[in-house]
Every structure is written in C-alpha cells, then in structure tokens.
Short mmCIF file of C-alpha atoms in Angstrom, two decimals:
data_model
loop_
_atom_site.label_atom_id
_atom_site.label_comp_id
_atom_site.label_asym_id
_atom_site.label_seq_id
_atom_site.Cartn_x
_atom_site.Cartn_y
_atom_site.Cartn_z
CA MET A 113 -59.71 135.73 55.33
CA PRO A 114 -62.82 133.53 55.78
CA CYS A 115 -64.93 136.04 53.80
CA GLN A 116 -62.23 136.23 51.17
CA LEU A 117 -62.17 132.43 50.91
CA ILE A 118 -65.96 132.19 50.65
CA SER A 119 -66.12 134.69 47.80
CA GLN A 120 -63.27 133.05 45.98
CA LEU A 121 -64.39 129.44 46.16
CA GLY A 122 -67.57 130.03 44.16
CA CYS A 123 -70.87 128.15 44.42
CA LEU A 124 -71.10 124.42 44.98
CA THR A 125 -73.25 122.27 42.78
CA ALA A 126 -75.71 119.68 44.05
CA GLN A 127 -73.22 117.02 43.01
CA ASP A 128 -70.56 118.73 45.11
CA LEU A 129 -72.82 118.45 48.18
CA ILE A 130 -73.48 114.80 47.44
CA SER A 131 -69.73 114.21 47.12
CA PHE A 132 -69.15 115.98 50.39
CA HIS A 133 -71.64 113.84 52.27
CA THR A 134 -70.24 110.61 50.83
CA MET A 135 -66.61 111.47 51.78
CA PRO A 136 -64.76 109.50 54.43
CA ASN A 137 -64.55 111.12 57.87
CA LEU A 138 -60.81 111.58 57.52
CA THR A 139 -59.90 114.91 55.93
CA ARG A 140 -58.15 114.38 52.60
CA LEU A 141 -55.35 116.58 51.28
CA VAL A 142 -53.79 116.52 47.81
CA VAL A 143 -50.21 117.81 47.54
CA VAL A 144 -48.67 118.42 44.09
CA ASP A 145 -45.01 119.40 43.60
CA ASP A 146 -42.22 118.35 41.28
CA ASP A 147 -39.80 118.64 44.26
CA GLU A 148 -39.37 115.39 46.20
CA VAL A 149 -38.13 117.29 49.30
CA THR A 150 -41.34 119.39 49.48
CA LEU A 151 -43.52 116.32 49.12
CA THR A 152 -41.69 114.49 51.91
CA PHE A 153 -41.89 117.59 54.12
CA CYS A 154 -45.64 117.93 53.60
CA GLN A 155 -46.26 114.22 54.27
CA ARG A 156 -44.40 114.46 57.59
CA VAL A 157 -45.95 117.74 58.75
CA LEU A 158 -49.50 116.81 57.67
CA GLN A 159 -49.43 113.21 58.93
CA ASP A 160 -52.63 113.73 60.99
CA TYR A 161 -54.54 114.07 57.70
CA GLU A 162 -55.00 111.66 54.82
CA THR A 163 -52.32 113.20 52.63
CA LEU A 164 -51.85 112.11 49.01
CA VAL A 165 -48.74 113.37 47.20
CA PHE A 166 -48.18 113.66 43.41
CA LYS A 167 -45.02 114.63 41.62
CA ASP A 168 -46.80 114.70 38.23
CA PRO A 169 -49.62 117.29 38.10
CA LYS A 170 -51.38 115.37 35.31
CA LYS A 171 -51.73 112.32 37.54
CA ALA A 172 -52.96 114.60 40.32
CA LEU A 173 -55.58 115.98 37.89
CA GLN A 174 -56.77 112.47 37.02
CA TYR A 175 -57.17 111.65 40.70
CA CYS A 176 -58.96 114.89 41.58
CA GLU A 177 -61.41 114.50 38.72
CA LYS A 178 -62.57 111.11 40.04
CA ASN A 179 -62.27 111.48 43.82
CA SER A 180 -63.37 113.89 46.51
CA PHE A 181 -60.84 115.82 48.61
CA ASP A 182 -60.81 118.84 50.94
CA LEU A 183 -57.66 120.79 50.22
CA LEU A 184 -55.28 121.18 47.29
CA LEU A 185 -51.69 122.25 48.02
CA SER A 186 -49.78 122.86 44.81
CA ASP A 187 -46.53 124.34 43.58
CA MET A 188 -46.92 127.36 41.27
CA ARG A 189 -44.32 126.34 38.71
CA MET A 190 -44.01 122.76 37.44
CA PRO A 191 -42.58 121.57 34.10
CA SER A 192 -45.64 119.79 32.62
CA MET A 193 -48.41 122.00 34.06
CA SER A 194 -48.49 125.08 36.25
CA GLY A 195 -50.32 125.10 39.52
CA VAL A 196 -52.76 127.68 38.20
CA ALA A 197 -53.56 125.51 35.15
CA LEU A 198 -54.03 122.49 37.36
CA LEU A 199 -56.41 124.37 39.62
CA GLN A 200 -58.46 125.64 36.73
CA GLU A 201 -58.82 122.17 35.21
CA ILE A 202 -59.92 120.67 38.52
CA ARG A 203 -62.51 123.38 38.98
CA LYS A 204 -64.18 122.35 35.75
CA LYS A 205 -65.29 119.23 37.63
CA THR A 206 -65.75 120.46 41.19
CA THR A 207 -65.28 123.56 43.36
CA ASP A 208 -65.77 121.79 46.70
CA PHE A 209 -62.22 122.21 48.04
CA ALA A 210 -59.85 124.84 49.46
CA THR A 211 -56.57 125.80 47.81
CA ILE A 212 -53.08 126.71 49.05
CA MET A 213 -50.29 127.55 46.60
CA PHE A 214 -46.52 127.84 47.23
CA SER A 215 -43.53 128.69 45.14
CA ALA A 216 -39.72 128.76 45.41
CA TYR A 217 -39.66 132.10 43.66
CA GLY A 218 -40.05 135.37 45.49
CA ASP A 219 -41.38 137.35 42.53
CA ALA A 220 -44.28 139.12 44.27
CA ASN A 221 -45.80 140.42 41.04
CA TYR A 222 -45.92 136.93 39.57
CA LEU A 223 -47.56 135.57 42.72
CA ILE A 224 -50.17 138.33 42.79
CA ASP A 225 -51.06 137.81 39.13
CA ALA A 226 -51.38 134.08 39.71
CA VAL A 227 -53.55 134.57 42.78
CA ASN A 228 -55.85 137.01 40.98
CA ALA A 229 -56.12 134.77 37.93
CA SER A 230 -57.13 131.65 39.86
CA ASN A 231 -58.79 132.94 43.06
CA ILE A 232 -56.26 131.26 45.36
CA ALA A 233 -56.95 131.77 49.06
CA HIS A 234 -53.41 131.33 50.50
CA TYR A 235 -49.88 131.10 49.12
CA PHE A 236 -46.40 130.73 50.58
CA VAL A 237 -42.89 131.35 49.39
CA LYS A 238 -40.69 128.33 50.10
CA PRO A 239 -39.33 127.32 52.50
CA VAL A 240 -42.19 127.43 55.01
CA GLU A 241 -42.09 126.50 58.64
CA SER A 242 -44.05 123.44 59.70
CA GLN A 243 -46.17 125.27 62.31
CA VAL A 244 -47.07 127.99 59.82
CA LEU A 245 -48.09 125.38 57.27
CA LEU A 246 -50.16 123.50 59.85
CA GLY A 247 -51.87 126.72 60.94
CA LYS A 248 -52.75 127.77 57.38
CA VAL A 249 -54.00 124.29 56.49
CA LYS A 250 -56.20 124.20 59.59
CA GLN A 251 -57.58 127.68 58.84
CA ALA A 252 -58.30 126.81 55.20
CA LEU A 253 -60.12 123.63 56.21
CA GLN A 254 -62.20 125.46 58.79
CA ASN A 255 -63.16 128.09 56.24
CA GLN A 256 -64.03 125.38 53.75
CA GLN A 257 -66.20 123.64 56.30
CA HIS A 258 -67.95 126.97 56.97
CA VAL A 259 -68.64 127.41 53.26
CA ARG A 260 -70.06 123.90 53.02
CA GLN A 261 -72.30 124.40 56.01
CA LYS A 262 -73.58 127.69 54.64
CA LEU A 263 -74.28 126.21 51.22
CA LEU A 264 -75.99 123.22 52.81
CA GLU A 265 -78.25 125.56 54.78
CA GLU A 266 -79.02 127.51 51.62
CA LYS A 267 -79.82 124.23 49.88
CA VAL A 268 -82.25 123.28 52.64
CA LEU A 269 -83.90 126.70 52.40
CA GLU A 270 -84.20 126.37 48.61
CA GLU A 271 -85.71 122.91 48.95
CA ASN A 272 -88.23 124.18 51.54
CA ALA A 273 -89.09 127.08 49.25
CA ARG A 274 -89.52 124.70 46.33
CA LYS A 275 -91.82 122.44 48.35
CA LEU A 276 -93.87 125.47 49.45
CA ALA A 277 -94.11 126.68 45.87
CA SER A 278 -95.16 123.20 44.78
CA GLU A 279 -97.85 123.09 47.46
CA ASN A 280 -99.09 126.52 46.38
CA THR A 281 -99.15 125.38 42.77
CA LEU A 282 -101.15 122.30 43.77
CA LEU A 283 -103.63 124.48 45.67
CA ARG A 284 -104.01 126.76 42.66
CA PHE A 285 -104.33 123.74 40.42
CA ASN A 286 -107.13 122.29 42.52
CA ALA A 287 -108.86 125.68 42.61
CA GLU A 288 -108.31 126.63 38.97
CA SER A 289 -107.55 123.26 37.37
CA PRO A 290 -107.79 123.04 33.59
CA LEU A 291 -110.16 120.13 34.28
CA ARG A 292 -112.79 122.67 35.30
CA ALA A 293 -113.12 123.53 31.61
CA LEU A 294 -114.92 120.18 31.20
CA VAL A 295 -118.40 121.11 32.37
CA GLY A 296 -121.04 118.58 33.29
CA THR A 297 -122.20 115.99 35.80
CA HIS A 298 -122.95 113.16 33.39
CA PRO A 299 -120.97 110.01 34.27
CA SER A 300 -119.13 110.23 30.94
CA VAL A 301 -117.73 113.65 31.89
CA LEU A 302 -116.54 112.40 35.25
CA ARG A 303 -114.96 109.37 33.56
CA THR A 304 -113.23 111.59 31.02
CA LYS A 305 -111.70 113.70 33.80
CA GLU A 306 -110.32 110.59 35.49
CA GLN A 307 -108.93 109.34 32.17
CA ILE A 308 -107.25 112.68 31.49
CA LYS A 309 -105.57 112.67 34.93
CA ALA A 310 -104.28 109.15 34.32
CA PHE A 311 -103.20 109.72 30.72
CA ALA A 312 -101.35 112.91 31.70
CA LEU A 313 -98.78 110.74 33.52
CA THR A 314 -97.53 109.19 30.29
CA ASP A 315 -96.29 110.37 26.88
CA HIS A 316 -98.15 107.66 24.96
CA PRO A 317 -100.49 108.79 22.13
CA VAL A 318 -104.16 109.30 23.02
CA HIS A 319 -107.05 108.73 20.64
CA ILE A 320 -110.10 110.96 21.24
CA THR A 321 -113.26 109.86 19.43
CA GLY A 322 -116.64 111.46 18.99
CA GLU A 323 -118.89 113.47 16.71
CA GLN A 324 -117.99 116.90 15.39
CA GLY A 325 -118.27 119.63 18.00
CA THR A 326 -118.17 117.41 21.11
CA GLY A 327 -115.09 119.09 22.58
CA LYS A 328 -112.30 116.76 21.44
CA LYS A 329 -109.82 119.62 21.00
CA MET A 330 -110.65 120.98 24.46
CA ILE A 331 -109.97 117.56 25.98
CA ALA A 332 -106.60 117.44 24.19
CA ARG A 333 -105.74 120.90 25.46
CA VAL A 334 -106.67 120.03 29.06
CA LEU A 335 -104.63 116.83 28.82
CA HIS A 336 -101.62 118.90 27.70
CA ASP A 337 -102.19 121.57 30.37
CA ILE A 338 -102.02 119.11 33.30
CA SER A 339 -99.11 117.10 31.90
CA SER A 340 -95.40 117.70 32.46
CA ARG A 341 -95.30 119.31 28.98
CA ARG A 342 -97.65 122.16 29.93
CA ILE A 343 -94.99 124.90 29.64
CA GLU A 344 -94.12 123.72 26.11
CA PRO A 345 -96.12 124.40 22.90
CA PHE A 346 -99.56 122.92 22.22
CA LEU A 347 -100.45 122.97 18.51
CA SER A 348 -103.46 121.70 16.63
CA LEU A 349 -103.32 120.41 13.04
CA SER A 350 -106.75 120.52 11.41
CA THR A 351 -106.58 117.79 8.79
CA SER A 352 -109.94 118.62 7.19
CA THR A 353 -108.85 122.15 6.28
CA ILE A 354 -105.59 121.19 4.54
CA PRO A 355 -105.43 119.66 1.05
CA GLU A 356 -104.29 116.05 1.15
CA GLU A 357 -101.20 116.73 -0.95
CA LEU A 358 -99.98 119.38 1.53
CA LEU A 359 -100.53 117.38 4.74
CA GLU A 360 -97.05 115.88 4.82
CA ALA A 361 -95.35 119.27 4.32
CA GLU A 362 -97.50 120.84 7.04
CA LEU A 363 -96.77 118.01 9.47
CA PHE A 364 -93.08 117.34 8.87
CA GLY A 365 -91.90 120.53 7.17
CA VAL A 366 -90.17 121.14 3.87
CA ALA A 367 -86.44 120.74 3.10
CA LYS A 368 -84.43 123.55 1.47
CA SER A 369 -84.67 123.42 -2.30
CA GLY A 370 -82.59 125.72 -4.48
CA SER A 371 -83.36 129.30 -3.52
CA LYS A 372 -86.39 128.24 -1.45
CA PRO A 373 -85.56 128.12 2.28
CA ALA A 374 -86.47 125.21 4.51
CA ARG A 375 -89.81 125.46 6.32
CA GLU A 376 -90.58 123.96 9.72
CA GLY A 377 -93.61 121.74 10.12
CA PHE A 378 -95.89 121.25 13.09
CA ILE A 379 -93.59 118.55 14.54
CA ALA A 380 -90.53 120.82 14.69
CA ARG A 381 -92.54 123.78 16.01
CA CYS A 382 -94.02 121.61 18.71
CA GLN A 383 -90.69 120.37 20.13
CA GLY A 384 -91.11 119.29 23.76
CA GLY A 385 -94.85 119.87 23.69
CA SER A 386 -98.05 118.20 22.43
CA LEU A 387 -99.47 118.04 18.91
CA PHE A 388 -103.16 117.43 18.41
CA ILE A 389 -104.04 115.95 15.00
CA GLU A 390 -107.74 116.41 14.22
CA ASP A 391 -109.55 113.89 11.98
CA ILE A 392 -106.66 111.49 11.56
CA GLN A 393 -108.95 109.23 9.52
CA LEU A 394 -108.41 111.65 6.63
CA PHE A 395 -104.64 110.97 6.45
CA PRO A 396 -103.64 109.19 3.22
CA LYS A 397 -102.05 105.78 3.79
CA THR A 398 -98.64 106.95 2.56
CA LEU A 399 -98.62 109.56 5.32
CA GLN A 400 -100.00 107.11 7.89
CA SER A 401 -96.85 104.97 7.59
CA LYS A 402 -94.66 108.02 8.25
CA VAL A 403 -96.74 109.00 11.25
CA LEU A 404 -96.38 105.47 12.60
CA LYS A 405 -92.59 105.66 12.21
CA PHE A 406 -92.51 108.94 14.12
CA LEU A 407 -94.72 107.57 16.91
CA SER A 408 -92.51 104.47 17.18
CA TYR A 409 -89.04 106.00 17.00
CA GLY A 410 -89.39 109.78 17.22
CA ILE A 411 -87.72 110.24 13.81
CA TYR A 412 -88.95 111.63 10.51
CA TYR A 413 -87.87 113.21 7.21
CA THR A 414 -88.96 116.59 5.98
CA SER A 415 -90.79 116.68 2.66
CA GLY A 416 -88.11 116.47 -0.03
CA GLY A 417 -85.35 115.99 2.54
CA THR A 418 -82.87 113.13 2.96
CA GLU A 419 -81.51 113.96 6.43
CA GLU A 420 -83.09 112.14 9.36
CA GLN A 421 -84.74 114.45 11.93
CA SER A 422 -85.84 113.75 15.46
CA ALA A 423 -88.25 115.46 17.85
CA ASP A 424 -89.73 114.94 21.29
CA VAL A 425 -93.45 115.52 20.74
CA ARG A 426 -96.47 113.87 22.31
CA VAL A 427 -99.13 113.16 19.71
CA LEU A 428 -102.84 113.33 20.48
CA VAL A 429 -105.30 112.43 17.71
CA SER A 430 -109.02 112.57 17.11
CA SER A 431 -111.46 110.92 14.72
CA THR A 432 -115.14 111.28 13.94
CA THR A 433 -115.46 107.85 12.33
CA ASN A 434 -114.97 104.34 13.67
CA LEU A 435 -111.33 103.59 12.83
CA ILE A 436 -111.90 99.87 13.24
CA HIS A 437 -114.31 100.04 10.31
CA GLU A 438 -111.75 102.13 8.42
CA THR A 439 -109.15 99.40 8.95
CA ASP A 440 -111.59 96.73 7.81
CA LYS A 441 -112.15 98.68 4.58
CA GLY A 442 -108.36 99.03 4.13
CA ASP A 443 -108.45 102.84 4.41
CA PHE A 444 -106.53 102.98 7.71
CA ARG A 445 -103.45 101.05 8.74
CA LYS A 446 -104.09 98.48 11.47
CA ASP A 447 -100.65 98.92 13.01
CA LEU A 448 -101.19 102.69 13.27
CA TYR A 449 -104.61 102.10 14.81
CA HIS A 450 -103.16 99.80 17.48
CA LYS A 451 -100.42 102.35 18.15
CA ILE A 452 -102.86 105.21 18.86
CA ALA A 453 -105.82 103.28 20.28
CA THR A 454 -104.19 101.98 23.49
CA LEU A 455 -105.42 105.06 25.34
CA GLN A 456 -108.86 106.19 24.22
CA ILE A 457 -111.31 108.87 25.33
CA ARG A 458 -114.84 108.87 23.91
CA THR A 459 -116.87 112.07 23.86
CA LEU A 460 -120.65 111.83 23.94
CA PRO A 461 -122.95 113.99 21.80
CA LEU A 462 -125.19 116.38 23.72
CA ARG A 463 -128.31 114.33 22.92
CA GLU A 464 -126.79 111.58 25.13
CA ARG A 465 -126.00 113.91 28.04
CA ARG A 466 -128.97 116.24 28.06
CA GLU A 467 -128.65 117.01 31.77
CA ASP A 468 -125.49 119.00 30.99
CA ILE A 469 -126.95 121.23 28.27
CA LEU A 470 -128.03 124.16 30.45
CA SER A 471 -124.82 124.12 32.54
CA LEU A 472 -122.74 124.01 29.37
CA MET A 473 -124.63 126.96 27.95
CA GLU A 474 -124.17 128.93 31.16
CA ALA A 475 -120.45 128.10 31.30
CA SER A 476 -120.08 129.10 27.63
CA ALA A 477 -121.80 132.43 28.36
CA LYS A 478 -119.43 133.07 31.26
CA LYS A 479 -116.37 132.14 29.24
CA GLY A 480 -117.38 134.35 26.30
CA ASN A 481 -118.47 137.23 28.57
CA GLN A 482 -122.01 136.87 27.25
CA ALA A 483 -125.37 137.17 28.94
CA PHE A 484 -127.22 134.02 29.90
CA PRO A 485 -130.98 134.56 29.35
CA GLN A 486 -133.49 134.19 32.14
CA LEU A 487 -135.38 131.04 31.14
CA ASP A 488 -138.68 129.71 32.42
CA THR A 489 -139.39 125.99 32.83
CA LYS A 490 -140.85 125.56 29.35
CA GLN A 491 -137.92 127.27 27.69
CA LYS A 492 -135.43 125.15 29.64
CA ASN A 493 -137.30 122.02 28.55
CA LEU A 494 -137.16 123.16 24.93
CA LEU A 495 -133.39 123.47 25.10
CA VAL A 496 -132.89 120.23 27.02
CA LYS A 497 -135.13 118.21 24.65
CA TYR A 498 -133.47 119.62 21.56
CA SER A 499 -130.88 117.17 20.17
CA PHE A 500 -128.15 119.69 19.24
CA PRO A 501 -126.88 117.83 16.14
CA GLY A 502 -123.96 120.28 15.99
CA ASN A 503 -123.20 119.56 19.68
CA ILE A 504 -121.22 122.15 21.68
CA ARG A 505 -120.43 124.27 18.61
CA GLU A 506 -124.13 124.54 17.82
CA LEU A 507 -124.91 125.29 21.45
CA GLU A 508 -122.48 128.20 21.40
CA GLY A 509 -124.02 129.47 18.17
CA ILE A 510 -127.53 129.37 19.63
CA LEU A 511 -126.29 131.24 22.68
CA GLU A 512 -124.86 133.93 20.42
CA LYS A 513 -128.19 134.24 18.61
CA LEU A 514 -130.05 134.53 21.93
CA ASN A 515 -127.64 137.30 22.95
CA LEU A 516 -128.32 139.18 19.72
CA THR A 517 -132.04 138.95 20.44
CA MET A 518 -131.56 140.26 23.99
CA ARG A 519 -129.39 143.12 22.80
CA THR A 520 -132.03 144.02 20.22
CA THR A 521 -134.90 144.03 22.72
CA GLY A 522 -132.88 145.32 25.66
CA LYS A 523 -134.28 142.55 27.87
CA GLN A 524 -132.74 139.65 29.75
CA THR A 525 -135.51 137.32 28.54
CA VAL A 526 -136.32 135.75 25.20
CA ALA A 527 -139.77 134.78 23.95
CA THR A 528 -140.53 131.07 23.82
CA GLU A 529 -141.55 131.43 20.17
CA GLU A 530 -138.10 132.87 19.40
CA ILE A 531 -136.35 129.91 20.99
CA GLU A 532 -138.58 127.49 19.09
CA ARG A 533 -137.83 129.33 15.82
CA LEU A 534 -134.08 129.24 16.42
CA LEU A 535 -134.08 125.54 17.23
CA LYS A 536 -136.21 124.65 14.19
CA GLU A 537 -134.07 126.82 11.93
CA ASN A 538 -130.89 125.18 13.18
CA ALA A 539 -132.33 121.70 12.74
CA GLU A 540 -133.34 122.43 9.16
CA ILE A 541 -129.97 123.94 8.30
CA TYR A 542 -128.14 120.95 9.77
CA ALA A 543 -130.38 118.48 7.98
CA ALA A 544 -129.94 120.28 4.66
CA GLU A 545 -126.20 120.24 5.02
CA GLN A 546 -125.81 116.69 6.23
CA GLY A 547 -128.58 114.85 4.42
CA VAL A 548 -131.32 112.47 5.46
CA ASP A 549 -129.25 110.63 8.05
CA ALA A 550 -128.85 113.83 10.01
CA SER A 551 -132.57 114.62 9.90
CA VAL A 552 -133.28 111.75 12.24
CA LYS A 553 -130.83 113.20 14.77
CA THR A 554 -132.52 116.58 14.70
CA ILE A 555 -135.88 115.38 16.03
CA GLN A 556 -137.00 117.58 18.91
CA LEU A 557 -138.65 115.39 21.51
CA PRO A 558 -141.89 116.53 23.13
CA VAL A 559 -141.72 117.58 26.77
CA GLY A 560 -142.39 114.43 28.80
CA HIS A 561 -145.06 115.80 31.13
CA GLU A 562 -147.12 117.53 28.42
CA PRO A 563 -149.93 115.71 26.49
CA VAL A 564 -148.99 114.88 22.90
CA ASN A 565 -150.94 113.64 19.88
CA MET A 566 -148.75 110.72 18.83
CA ARG A 567 -150.11 110.59 15.26
CA GLU A 568 -149.54 114.27 14.66
CA PHE A 569 -146.10 114.10 16.19
CA VAL A 570 -145.03 111.16 14.01
CA ASP A 571 -146.50 112.82 10.91
CA ALA A 572 -144.53 115.99 11.66
CA ILE A 573 -141.34 113.97 11.97
CA GLU A 574 -142.01 112.14 8.70
CA LYS A 575 -142.73 115.41 6.91
CA ASP A 576 -139.49 116.97 8.18
CA ILE A 577 -137.50 113.93 7.08
CA ILE A 578 -138.98 114.02 3.59
CA ILE A 579 -138.39 117.78 3.24
CA ALA A 580 -134.77 117.42 4.41
CA SER A 581 -134.10 114.53 2.04
CA LEU A 582 -135.68 116.36 -0.91
CA LYS A 583 -133.45 119.35 -0.26
CA TYR A 584 -130.40 117.09 -0.08
CA CYS A 585 -131.33 115.44 -3.38
CA ASP A 586 -132.22 118.70 -5.17
CA ASN A 587 -135.91 117.65 -5.28
CA ASN A 588 -135.06 114.53 -7.32
CA ILE A 589 -137.95 112.17 -6.51
CA SER A 590 -136.17 109.00 -7.58
CA GLN A 591 -133.01 109.71 -5.62
CA THR A 592 -135.04 110.73 -2.55
CA SER A 593 -137.13 107.56 -2.69
CA ARG A 594 -133.93 105.47 -2.80
CA ASN A 595 -132.50 107.38 0.17
CA LEU A 596 -135.70 106.88 2.18
CA MET A 597 -136.04 103.26 0.92
CA ILE A 598 -139.65 103.70 -0.23
CA SER A 599 -141.16 103.60 -3.72
CA ARG A 600 -141.44 106.68 -5.92
CA GLN A 601 -145.22 106.47 -5.91
CA GLY A 602 -145.28 106.08 -2.15
CA LEU A 603 -143.09 109.16 -1.82
CA LYS A 604 -145.35 111.11 -4.21
CA ASN A 605 -148.40 110.16 -2.12
CA LYS A 606 -146.72 111.46 1.04
CA ILE A 607 -145.67 114.67 -0.71
CA LYS A 608 -149.31 115.26 -1.70
CA ARG A 609 -150.57 114.37 1.76
CA TYR A 610 -148.23 116.75 3.52
CA GLU A 611 -148.66 119.42 0.82
CA ILE A 612 -144.93 119.71 0.25
CA PRO A 613 -144.31 122.24 -2.59
CA VAL A 614 -142.42 119.94 -5.00
CA ASP A 615 -143.30 119.25 -8.68
CA ILE A 616 -143.94 115.52 -8.73
CA ASP A 617 -145.07 115.42 -12.38
CA ASP A 618 -141.52 116.11 -13.52
CA ASP A 619 -140.34 112.65 -12.49
CA GLU A 620 -140.44 110.14 -15.38
CA GLU A 621 -138.21 107.29 -14.25
CA ASP A 622 -139.62 103.92 -15.36
CA GLY A 623 -139.53 100.57 -13.72
CA ALA A 624 -140.09 101.76 -10.17
CA THR A 625 -141.89 99.49 -7.76
CA GLU A 626 -145.22 100.91 -6.63
CA GLU A 627 -146.16 100.94 -3.00
#
C-alpha cells in the first residue's frame, strides 16, 4: 500500500514543500460528507487530530484551495459535487495530501471506476468501525509523511546538483569567458572588461562609441554573452547598410496589408535577447522618437500597423560620431541621447593602444586558423608604429595579405619590404577613400631608436597629404588648396617641388590669394 500511495499521489511542487514546512505541528484532516451522522462520527473518532468537517463540498473546496492539510476524507456521492470531482479540483492547486473515500453504496464496479479515475489510495463502504477508520487514517498519514520526506530528500539532491552545475559553469566561464575575446593589456581594455561585467547586471541600454573597426560589435556580443539573456537571441542591425526609408520596417516589422503577410522586425525576432543597433546617429528623427518610446515603455507599432505591440529586448547601440555634437546641431534627440548615454563604453583606435597591436594580430590569426608570420624586431616595429586607420578590421585584412604572401612563397617569414609595401598601400587606399582628414591619421611614425632626417620625414608627410587630397578632389587645384587651407599658387609650388604628376596649368580660377 505505501508504494501504491506514493505512485498515486504524484509529484509535489516547490510550493507544496513550502506549504508543508509552514503547517502547524498538529495534523489537519478535512472531512466532507452531506450526512450529518458521518461527520459527527468522524469528529468523535478522529478527535486526536485537528479535524475540520464540511457538509457542502464547495465550501470544503474553498478551504482546501487556501489552506494546507494532510488528509482528505470524502464521501463519493454528494448532491452538489461528487467526491471524485472535489478531489480533482483540489489537486489543481496542490497534491500534498493523502485521500480516503467512503460511500454508502456497495456497488463495487462504481467504486473501482472512481478509484481508478482519481487515484484514491483507500476507500470504505459505510458503515465503518472506528478502529478500522483510525488504523487507515494513521497508515495514510504515515505514507504521506514518507512521500514528503522522500521528495524533500530529492529536492535537496536537486539543489546540490544545481549548485555543483553552477560552480562548474563558473569554472568554465572563468576559463573560457567571452571576455577573453577582448585582447590587450592597455588600461582601456581592462576598463572595458570591468564595465562589461558591471553593465551585464542590468537591462539598461548601453552606448558604445568609437571609430569604425574598433570592435564595438564584439563588445556588444560579449556583453550579451555574459548577461542573463545569453541563451536568447543576439541580433545586430547595421544602420549604414539599410536605406533610411526602410529602417523603421526593419526595426519594428511590417503589418499585414491586403494580400501581403505581416513581417517581423528585429525587435520581435529578438524577444528576450539583445539587439545591437550600429551607427544610431544615422537614424532619422522620426524614428528616433519611436525608439525612445520603445526604450521607455517596451511598446511599439509595426510599420503600417495600429495595434500596440510589446517586447522584452535589451538595446545596445553604437555611434562613430559625437552624439552631443549631433544634439547641438539638432540632428539627434537630446532625450534619446540621455536615455542611451547613461552607460557608455568608449573604444580606442589602435593608434592609441599600440602595445596591443601584435597580440591582437596573433589572436586574430588563431581565431581565423591562420598562420602568424615570424617577425624580426624591425618588422614588429613597423607594425606597431603603423597607425592602422581602419583599426581592427584593417589589421585583420593585413594579416590575410601576409598569409597570402606566405602561402605563395611557402615560408613562415615575410620580407620587410613586403610589409612596408602593404602598409603604404593600405594608407594610400584609406586616405583616398576618406579624404585629407584621414591622411593625417595614416602617418607612419619612424622607429624611435633609429636616426631620422627630420626635414626629409616632414617633406614626405607633406607630399603624401597633398597627393591624398588631390586624389580626393579629382586633381582640382582650387578645391585642394581650400581643403589644405593654403593658396593655389602655394599648392602649385609644392606640386612642382615634390614632382607630383598633376597638370597645374589647367587651373584658371581668378581672385586667389598668392602665398
């Protein structure tokens, strides 16, 4: 019978265990019968227990749903509700009790069907002798106590297993933490790691600033991976690659229109997770207000929709420009800036953390299953002194080019001349794409311990700047002179001096100030 009772009572919930531990010491019995004689009999026989009697099963149900008890004794057949129906309703709230049923009818088939339907442990046919009732009640309570004890032990084992699993997870996290993806020993890298660990404890937006290619998306990903949302989606919305008129639809989705089905946006697809919005400074002001509403209340409307939607999404954003300046110009909402700028992480360009360049390149090679070339001191200095205007993205590209060279030659080394050529080529490409402002950033500093002719070095820099600006201005002398803030004649003199192959006789703009 104990085994039968255990299998029939079902599993207790954590709430059941809490209820059990908060019960009074006195064992509580609930007796339900529409017969006054039976209720009086049970009260007298079971006087050593706290016995509560109910003639109306509905009132008994109300009591049992709100209070803890140890044993239910119920009649099978009652006018307003059967004992089986009563038992099933109570079990919707709790299973932490034993059950005894009795009936005045001797229909064995009916009793068996009722027992099978409701998993009743014991039943009697009235009348029942007092000693038999006491014995069955005692046995049912003992079995119930055994079930509770067993479930409590299982709960302790589960809790210990959970703690052990948590400890193992922590050990693995410390050994293989996503934070290890952030390579470098520069103080800014160490500060960023500490910020990420702190910001992972909250769901507040985080604003990541820095130049293109400085690892802002990686930081957002690491922040997601160590947060409580790590098992949920992480999505990245690249603002610069989406036409402005489509941004709202991509972010919030599109409502159903005629025969066209509804389409989910990034917010809906990222439910429960983290959404990284790149280059938020490119958002039009009409969309900025809708983003602010979502950040403030978690609600939004799909494009073309009228029904309010909600989502639980943590928003991480990045920008490559100073958003304070954007707000001063009126291009970015101040209230949105204050909403996202409470938690900020700034990424430094590689030219400001040169000591990390070689370790970043080595880590990138390992991550991409690439070879890292054997470099001598001069070659290392060349790479460290180079400014990497494209930052980590450019570094990864240079590593790929070095690997192509090594695969071509079949060697693990690269000639110094080849590295110099690659760096100069990259600097020129970047300057041509970005204009004269970028050419200043691409200056390759001389190695500190080597002698240098200052005049020649400065002349080489000036020549490179002029060439880059001429390319940017399509060899327009007047436009280039304005960009460089020198006179046209002064620029022509420098072009002649440096023997830059540009036709200066083609420029006929009048009224220029001579140098």
